[in-house]
Coordinates of C-alpha atoms in Angstrom, one line a residue:
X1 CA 14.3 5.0 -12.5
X2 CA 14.7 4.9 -8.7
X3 CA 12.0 2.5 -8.5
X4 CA 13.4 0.1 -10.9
X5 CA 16.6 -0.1 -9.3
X6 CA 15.6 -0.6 -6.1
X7 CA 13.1 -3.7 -7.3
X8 CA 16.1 -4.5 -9.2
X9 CA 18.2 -5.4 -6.6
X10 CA 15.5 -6.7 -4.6
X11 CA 15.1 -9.4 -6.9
X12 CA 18.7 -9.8 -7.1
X13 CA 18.9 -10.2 -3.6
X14 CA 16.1 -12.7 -3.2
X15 CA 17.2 -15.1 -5.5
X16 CA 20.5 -15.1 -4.2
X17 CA 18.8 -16.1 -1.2
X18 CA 17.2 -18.8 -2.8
X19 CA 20.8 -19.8 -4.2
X20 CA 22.9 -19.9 -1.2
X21 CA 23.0 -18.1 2.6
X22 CA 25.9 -15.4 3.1
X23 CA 27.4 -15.9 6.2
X24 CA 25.3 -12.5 7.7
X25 CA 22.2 -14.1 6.6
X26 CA 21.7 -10.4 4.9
X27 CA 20.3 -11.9 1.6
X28 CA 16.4 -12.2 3.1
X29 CA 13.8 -10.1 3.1
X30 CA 11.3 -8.9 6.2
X31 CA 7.6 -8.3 6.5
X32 CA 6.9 -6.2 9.9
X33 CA 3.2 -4.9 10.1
X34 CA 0.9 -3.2 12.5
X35 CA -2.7 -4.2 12.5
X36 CA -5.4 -3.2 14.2
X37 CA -8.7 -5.0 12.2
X38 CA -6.9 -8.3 10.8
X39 CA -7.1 -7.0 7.2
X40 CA -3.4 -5.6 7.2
X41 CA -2.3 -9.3 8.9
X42 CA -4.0 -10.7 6.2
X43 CA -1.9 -9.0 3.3
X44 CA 1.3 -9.4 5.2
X45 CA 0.7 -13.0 5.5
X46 CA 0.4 -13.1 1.9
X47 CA 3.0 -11.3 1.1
X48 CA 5.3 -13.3 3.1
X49 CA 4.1 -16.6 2.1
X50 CA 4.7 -15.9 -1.5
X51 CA 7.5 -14.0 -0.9
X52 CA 9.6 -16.8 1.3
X53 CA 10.2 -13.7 4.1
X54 CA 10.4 -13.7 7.5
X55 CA 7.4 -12.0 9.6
X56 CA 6.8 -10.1 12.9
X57 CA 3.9 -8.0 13.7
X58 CA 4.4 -4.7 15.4
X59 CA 2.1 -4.6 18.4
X60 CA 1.0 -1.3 20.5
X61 CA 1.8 -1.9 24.8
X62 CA -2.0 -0.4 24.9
X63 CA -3.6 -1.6 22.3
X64 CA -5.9 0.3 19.8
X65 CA -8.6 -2.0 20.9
X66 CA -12.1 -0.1 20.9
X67 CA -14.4 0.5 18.1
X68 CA -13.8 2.4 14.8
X69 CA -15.0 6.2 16.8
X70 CA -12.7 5.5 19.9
X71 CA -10.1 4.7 17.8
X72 CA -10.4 7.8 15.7
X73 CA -10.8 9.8 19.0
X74 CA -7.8 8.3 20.8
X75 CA -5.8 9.4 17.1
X76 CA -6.5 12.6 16.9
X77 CA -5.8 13.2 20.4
X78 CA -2.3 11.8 20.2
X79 CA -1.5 14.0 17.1
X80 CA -2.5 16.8 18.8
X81 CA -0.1 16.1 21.7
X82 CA 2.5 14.9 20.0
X83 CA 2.0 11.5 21.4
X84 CA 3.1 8.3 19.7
X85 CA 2.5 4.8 21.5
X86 CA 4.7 2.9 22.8
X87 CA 5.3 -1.1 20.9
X88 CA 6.5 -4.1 22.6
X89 CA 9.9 -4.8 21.3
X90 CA 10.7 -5.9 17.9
X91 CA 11.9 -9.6 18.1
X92 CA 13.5 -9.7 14.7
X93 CA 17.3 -8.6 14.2
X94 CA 17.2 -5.9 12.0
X95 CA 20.5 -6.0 10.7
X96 CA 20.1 -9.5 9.3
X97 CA 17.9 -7.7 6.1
X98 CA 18.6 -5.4 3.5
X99 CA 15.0 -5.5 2.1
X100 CA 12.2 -4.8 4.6
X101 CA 8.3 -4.5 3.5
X102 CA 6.5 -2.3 6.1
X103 CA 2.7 -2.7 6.2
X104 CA 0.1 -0.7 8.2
X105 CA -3.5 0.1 7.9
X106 CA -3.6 4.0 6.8
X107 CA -5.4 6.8 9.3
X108 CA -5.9 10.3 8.4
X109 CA -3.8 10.1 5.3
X110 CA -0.9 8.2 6.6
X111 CA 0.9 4.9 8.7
X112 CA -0.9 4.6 12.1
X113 CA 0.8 5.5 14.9
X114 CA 2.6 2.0 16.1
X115 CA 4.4 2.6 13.0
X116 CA 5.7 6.0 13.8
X117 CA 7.0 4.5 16.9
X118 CA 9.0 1.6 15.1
X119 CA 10.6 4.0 12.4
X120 CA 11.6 6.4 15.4
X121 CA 12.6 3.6 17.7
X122 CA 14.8 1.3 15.3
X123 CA 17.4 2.0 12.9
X124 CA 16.4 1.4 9.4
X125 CA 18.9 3.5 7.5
X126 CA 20.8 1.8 4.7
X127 CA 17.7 -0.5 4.0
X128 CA 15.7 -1.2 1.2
X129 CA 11.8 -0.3 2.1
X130 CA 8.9 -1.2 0.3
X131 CA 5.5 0.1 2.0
X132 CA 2.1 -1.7 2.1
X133 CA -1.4 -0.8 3.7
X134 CA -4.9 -0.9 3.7
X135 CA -7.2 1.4 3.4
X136 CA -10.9 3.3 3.1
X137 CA -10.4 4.9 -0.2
X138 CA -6.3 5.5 -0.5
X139 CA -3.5 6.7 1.3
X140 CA -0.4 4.6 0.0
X141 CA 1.0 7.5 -1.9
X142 CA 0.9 9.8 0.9
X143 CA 2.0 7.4 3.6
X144 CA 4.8 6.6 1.6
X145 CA 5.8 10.3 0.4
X146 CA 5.8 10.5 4.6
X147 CA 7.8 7.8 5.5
X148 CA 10.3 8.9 2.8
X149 CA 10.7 12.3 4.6
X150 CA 11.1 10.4 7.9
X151 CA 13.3 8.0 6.5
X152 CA 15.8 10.2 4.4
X153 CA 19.2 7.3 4.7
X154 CA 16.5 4.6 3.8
X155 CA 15.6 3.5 0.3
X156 CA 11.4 3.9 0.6
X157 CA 9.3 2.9 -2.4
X158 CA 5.8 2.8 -2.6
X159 CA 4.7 -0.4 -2.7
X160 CA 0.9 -2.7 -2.5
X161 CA -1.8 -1.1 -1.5
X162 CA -5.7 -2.1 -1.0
X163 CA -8.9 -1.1 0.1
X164 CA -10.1 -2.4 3.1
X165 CA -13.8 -3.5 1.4
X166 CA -12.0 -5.3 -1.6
X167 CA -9.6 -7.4 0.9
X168 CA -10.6 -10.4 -0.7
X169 CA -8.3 -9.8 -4.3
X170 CA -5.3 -9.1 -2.1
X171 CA -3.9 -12.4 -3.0
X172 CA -4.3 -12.2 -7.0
X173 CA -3.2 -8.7 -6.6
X174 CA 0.0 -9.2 -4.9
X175 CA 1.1 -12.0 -7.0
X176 CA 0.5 -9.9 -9.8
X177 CA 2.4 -7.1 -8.0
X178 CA 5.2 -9.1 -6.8
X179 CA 5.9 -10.9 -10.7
X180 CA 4.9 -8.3 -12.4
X181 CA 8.1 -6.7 -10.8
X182 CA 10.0 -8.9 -10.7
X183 CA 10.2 -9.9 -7.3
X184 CA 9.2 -13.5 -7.5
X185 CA 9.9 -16.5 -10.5
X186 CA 6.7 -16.2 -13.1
X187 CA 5.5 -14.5 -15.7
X188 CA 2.0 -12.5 -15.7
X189 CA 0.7 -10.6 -18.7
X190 CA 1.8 -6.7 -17.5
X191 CA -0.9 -4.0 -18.2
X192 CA -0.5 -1.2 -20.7
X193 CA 0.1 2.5 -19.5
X194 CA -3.0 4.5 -19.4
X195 CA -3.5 7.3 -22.0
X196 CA -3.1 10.5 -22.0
X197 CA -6.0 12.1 -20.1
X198 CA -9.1 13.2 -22.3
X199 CA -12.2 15.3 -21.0
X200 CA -14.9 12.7 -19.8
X201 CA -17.7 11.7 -21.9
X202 CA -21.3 10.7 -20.5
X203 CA -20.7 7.6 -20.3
X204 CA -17.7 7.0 -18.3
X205 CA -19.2 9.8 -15.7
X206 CA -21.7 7.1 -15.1
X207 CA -19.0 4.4 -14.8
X208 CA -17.4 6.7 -12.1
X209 CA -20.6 7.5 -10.1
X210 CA -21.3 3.7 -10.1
X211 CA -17.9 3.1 -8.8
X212 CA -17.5 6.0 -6.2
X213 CA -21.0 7.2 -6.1
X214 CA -21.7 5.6 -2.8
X215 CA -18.6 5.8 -0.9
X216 CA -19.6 9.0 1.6
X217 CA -15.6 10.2 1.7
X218 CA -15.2 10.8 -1.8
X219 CA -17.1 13.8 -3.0
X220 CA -14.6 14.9 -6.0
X221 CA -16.3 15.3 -9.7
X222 CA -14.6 13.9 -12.7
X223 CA -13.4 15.9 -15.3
X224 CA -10.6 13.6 -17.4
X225 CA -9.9 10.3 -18.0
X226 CA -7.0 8.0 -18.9
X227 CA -7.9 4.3 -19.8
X228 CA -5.6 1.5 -19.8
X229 CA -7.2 -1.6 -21.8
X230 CA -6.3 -5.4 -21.6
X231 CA -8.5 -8.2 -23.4
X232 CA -10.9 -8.7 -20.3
X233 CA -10.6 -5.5 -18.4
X234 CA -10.9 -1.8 -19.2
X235 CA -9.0 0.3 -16.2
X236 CA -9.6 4.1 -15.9
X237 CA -7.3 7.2 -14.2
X238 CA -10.1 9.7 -13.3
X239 CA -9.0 13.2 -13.0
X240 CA -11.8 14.4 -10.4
X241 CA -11.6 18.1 -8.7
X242 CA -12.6 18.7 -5.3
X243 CA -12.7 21.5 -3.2
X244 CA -10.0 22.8 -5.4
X245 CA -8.1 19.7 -5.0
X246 CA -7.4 17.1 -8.0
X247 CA -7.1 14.1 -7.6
X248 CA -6.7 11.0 -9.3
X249 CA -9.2 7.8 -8.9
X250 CA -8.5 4.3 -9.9
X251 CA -11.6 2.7 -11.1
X252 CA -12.0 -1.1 -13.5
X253 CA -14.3 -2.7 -15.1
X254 CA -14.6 -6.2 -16.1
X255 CA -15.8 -6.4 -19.5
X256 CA -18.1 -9.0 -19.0
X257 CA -21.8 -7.5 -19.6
X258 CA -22.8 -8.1 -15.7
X259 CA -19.9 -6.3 -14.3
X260 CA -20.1 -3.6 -12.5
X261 CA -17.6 -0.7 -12.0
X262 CA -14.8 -0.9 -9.0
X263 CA -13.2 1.5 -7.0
X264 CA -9.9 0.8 -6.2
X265 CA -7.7 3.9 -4.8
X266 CA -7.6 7.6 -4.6
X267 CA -4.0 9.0 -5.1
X268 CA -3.7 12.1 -3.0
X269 CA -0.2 12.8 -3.4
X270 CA 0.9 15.8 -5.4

C-alpha cells in the first residue's frame, strides 16, 4: 500500500507539472546518478527523457577511474576505514523537488560509495525517492532496504533495476516500468502475479541452469517455482537455496521456439 501511494502522488505531481508551474517550481521531478562504467548514465538518461526530469550526475573529487580489480580494492578499503569519498557539489537546488530518482551502479550488495556521500551530505528528508541501479546479478532490493534505513524522514521505494549485461532493454523496460505505474501518459498490457510457488519439475531446472548456469556469482540450486504467464512470454520466481540462504531469481523466457532463457535479477533481501 505504501508503494502505491507514493507512485500515486508521484503521478499526481507530474502531471500537474505538465498542467501549470507553482510558483516554488516544486511540481518536478529529479534524476541525480553516480556512474562509474556509462551504463548507469545510460538508464538515467532514459529515465529522464521519458520522464520530462531534470538531471545531474553525482561525480567523486577522485574519481573511481581504474579497472574493475582496483576498483574493488579501493572499496573494500574504504569500508573498512570508514571512508566515504568526497563529490563535487551538487548543482541542482534540492528544495525545488518533491520527487527525486536516485541511480547508482550496485557494489557489494548496495549504492556505491559517491552515493553514501550525497545522502549524508544533502538534506533529502521530506522527499519522495525512487531508487535505480545497475547491476552483476541484483542488488536493488538490498540497496534500497539500505537507503531506507539511512533515509528514515524520506519516502524511499524501490524502484528500476537492471543487469549490467542486458543494458540494452533498459529503454523498453523503463517505459514499461514508468506506465505500468502510472508515472507517465499510456497504457501497456500489466503482467499477471506469479503463482504460488510449486517444487520444480525437470524441466524448468534446465530452464534455470540455462539462464544462471554460466554466471560464476550465482551458485544457489532451485527448489520452487512461481510462473507468471502472458501470451508471448513465460516469466519464472525461482526459489533457489544457497549456503543456507534462499533466494529468489528472476528468469523469462520468450516463447518463441529459438529463445533461450534470461536471467534478470537475484532478490537478496529478506
Amino acid at each position: 500500500m505504501k508503494t502505491i501511494y507514493f507512485i500515486a502522488t508521484l503521478a499526481a505531481l507530474l502531471s500537474c507539472a505538465s498542467e501549470k508551474k507553482q510558483s516554488d517550481g516544486a511540481d518536478r521531478a529529479l534524476v541525480i546518478y553516480y556512474s562509474q562504467t556509462g551504463a548507469t548514465k545510460f538508464v538515467a538518461e532514459e529515465l529522464q527523457r521519458q520522464l520530462g526530469a531534470d538531471i545531474e550526475a553525482i561525480e567523486a573529487v577522485k574519481a573511481y577511474d581504474g579497472d574493475f580489480q582496483a576498483t574493488i580494492q579501493r572499496s573494500q578499503q574504504e569500508r573498512a576505514e570508514g571512508i566515504v569519498p568526497e563529490i563535487k557539489p551538487i548543482k541542482a537546488d534540492l528544495n525545488q523537488y518533491d520527487v527525486i530518482f536516485i541511480g547508482y551502479p550496485v557494489w557489494f550488495g548496495t549504492y556505491a560509495p559517491p552515493i553514501e556521500t550525497f545522502i549524508r551530505n544533502y538534506d533529502l528528508n521530506g522527499k519522495q525517492i525512487f531508487t535505480f541501479c545497475t547491476f552483476g546479478s541484483g542488488g536493488l532490493d538490498t540497496s534500497t532496504a539500505n537507503m531506507q534505513k539511512a533515509l528514515p524522514n524520506a519516502d524511499v521505494t524501490m524502484g528500476y533495476g537492471i543487469r549490467n549485461a542486458r543494458i540494452d532493454a533498459a529503454p523498453a523496460e523503463i517505459e514499461y516500468f514508468l506506465k505500468s505505474n502510472k508515472m507517465v501518459e499510456g497504457d501497456v498490457v500489466l503482467r499477471p502475479e506469479y503463482s504460488e510457488p510449486q517444487a520444480v519439475t525437470d524441466e524448468e531446472i534446465a530452464i534455470y541452469n540455462a539462464a544462471c548456469g554460466n554466471y560464476p556469482m550465482l551458485h544457489a540450486q532451485p527448489v520452487r517455482v512461481g510462473k507468471a504467464v502472458t501470451d508471448d512470454t513465460t516469466y519464472y520466481l525461482f526459489e533457489a537455496e544457497e549456503n543456507g540462504q534462499t533466494l529468489k531469481i528472476k528468469v523469462y523466457v520468450n516463447n518463441s521456439e529459438e529463445a533461450k532463457p534470461e536471467f534478470t535479477e537475484v532478490l537478496r533481501a529478506s
